[in-house]
Amino acid sequence: MDSVYIVRYSLNCGTELVSCYASLEGAITRVKMMEVSDSLCEDESVTITKEEIISDDEASLSLSRVQSHVSSRS
């Protein structure tokens, strides 16, 4: 399965900005750019997470399994 790195930048006003990157290096580069431009404030937060990319085929298969399970319980 493929993965994506998510950078979440939470502002103190409650707004959250989200960017996706193909590699951890890309995500870290984004944080470095924020540091260079001095856009990081002490009461704001940056989080990097790694998430799986689910293909349409995988999602359809999962849906079919859930539908089969639900209909078998009836």
mmCIF file of C-alpha atoms in Angstrom, residues 14-48:
data_model
loop_
_atom_site.group_PDB
_atom_site.id
_atom_site.type_symbol
_atom_site.label_atom_id
_atom_site.label_comp_id
_atom_site.label_asym_id
_atom_site.label_seq_id
_atom_site.Cartn_x
_atom_site.Cartn_y
_atom_site.Cartn_z
ATOM 1 C CA GLY A 14 -8.587 27.429 15.472
ATOM 2 C CA THR A 15 -7.840 27.245 11.750
ATOM 3 C CA GLU A 16 -5.997 24.155 10.520
ATOM 4 C CA LEU A 17 -3.988 24.082 7.284
ATOM 5 C CA VAL A 18 -3.291 20.670 5.741
ATOM 6 C CA SER A 19 -0.746 19.643 3.088
ATOM 7 C CA CYS A 20 0.079 16.170 1.714
ATOM 8 C CA TYR A 21 3.516 14.959 0.630
ATOM 9 C CA ALA A 22 4.771 11.787 -1.052
ATOM 10 C CA SER A 23 7.764 11.502 1.292
ATOM 11 C CA LEU A 24 8.808 12.387 4.813
ATOM 12 C CA GLU A 25 11.553 14.517 3.296
ATOM 13 C CA GLY A 26 8.916 16.634 1.531
ATOM 14 C CA ALA A 27 6.976 17.103 4.769
ATOM 15 C CA ILE A 28 10.104 18.096 6.679
ATOM 16 C CA THR A 29 11.070 20.517 3.891
ATOM 17 C CA ARG A 30 7.668 22.199 4.338
ATOM 18 C CA VAL A 31 8.300 22.657 8.066
ATOM 19 C CA LYS A 32 11.784 24.032 7.322
ATOM 20 C CA MET A 33 10.223 26.557 4.911
ATOM 21 C CA MET A 34 7.884 27.680 7.695
ATOM 22 C CA GLU A 35 10.856 28.081 10.016
ATOM 23 C CA VAL A 36 12.881 30.087 7.473
ATOM 24 C CA SER A 37 9.942 32.412 6.794
ATOM 25 C CA ASP A 38 9.434 32.744 10.566
ATOM 26 C CA SER A 39 5.779 31.714 10.312
ATOM 27 C CA LEU A 40 5.847 29.397 13.339
ATOM 28 C CA CYS A 41 4.473 30.948 16.517
ATOM 29 C CA GLU A 42 4.802 29.465 19.990
ATOM 30 C CA ASP A 43 1.050 28.956 20.452
ATOM 31 C CA GLU A 44 0.594 27.195 17.104
ATOM 32 C CA SER A 45 1.380 23.560 16.333
ATOM 33 C CA VAL A 46 2.702 21.451 13.484
ATOM 34 C CA THR A 47 2.006 17.731 13.251
ATOM 35 C CA ILE A 48 3.316 15.245 10.688
#
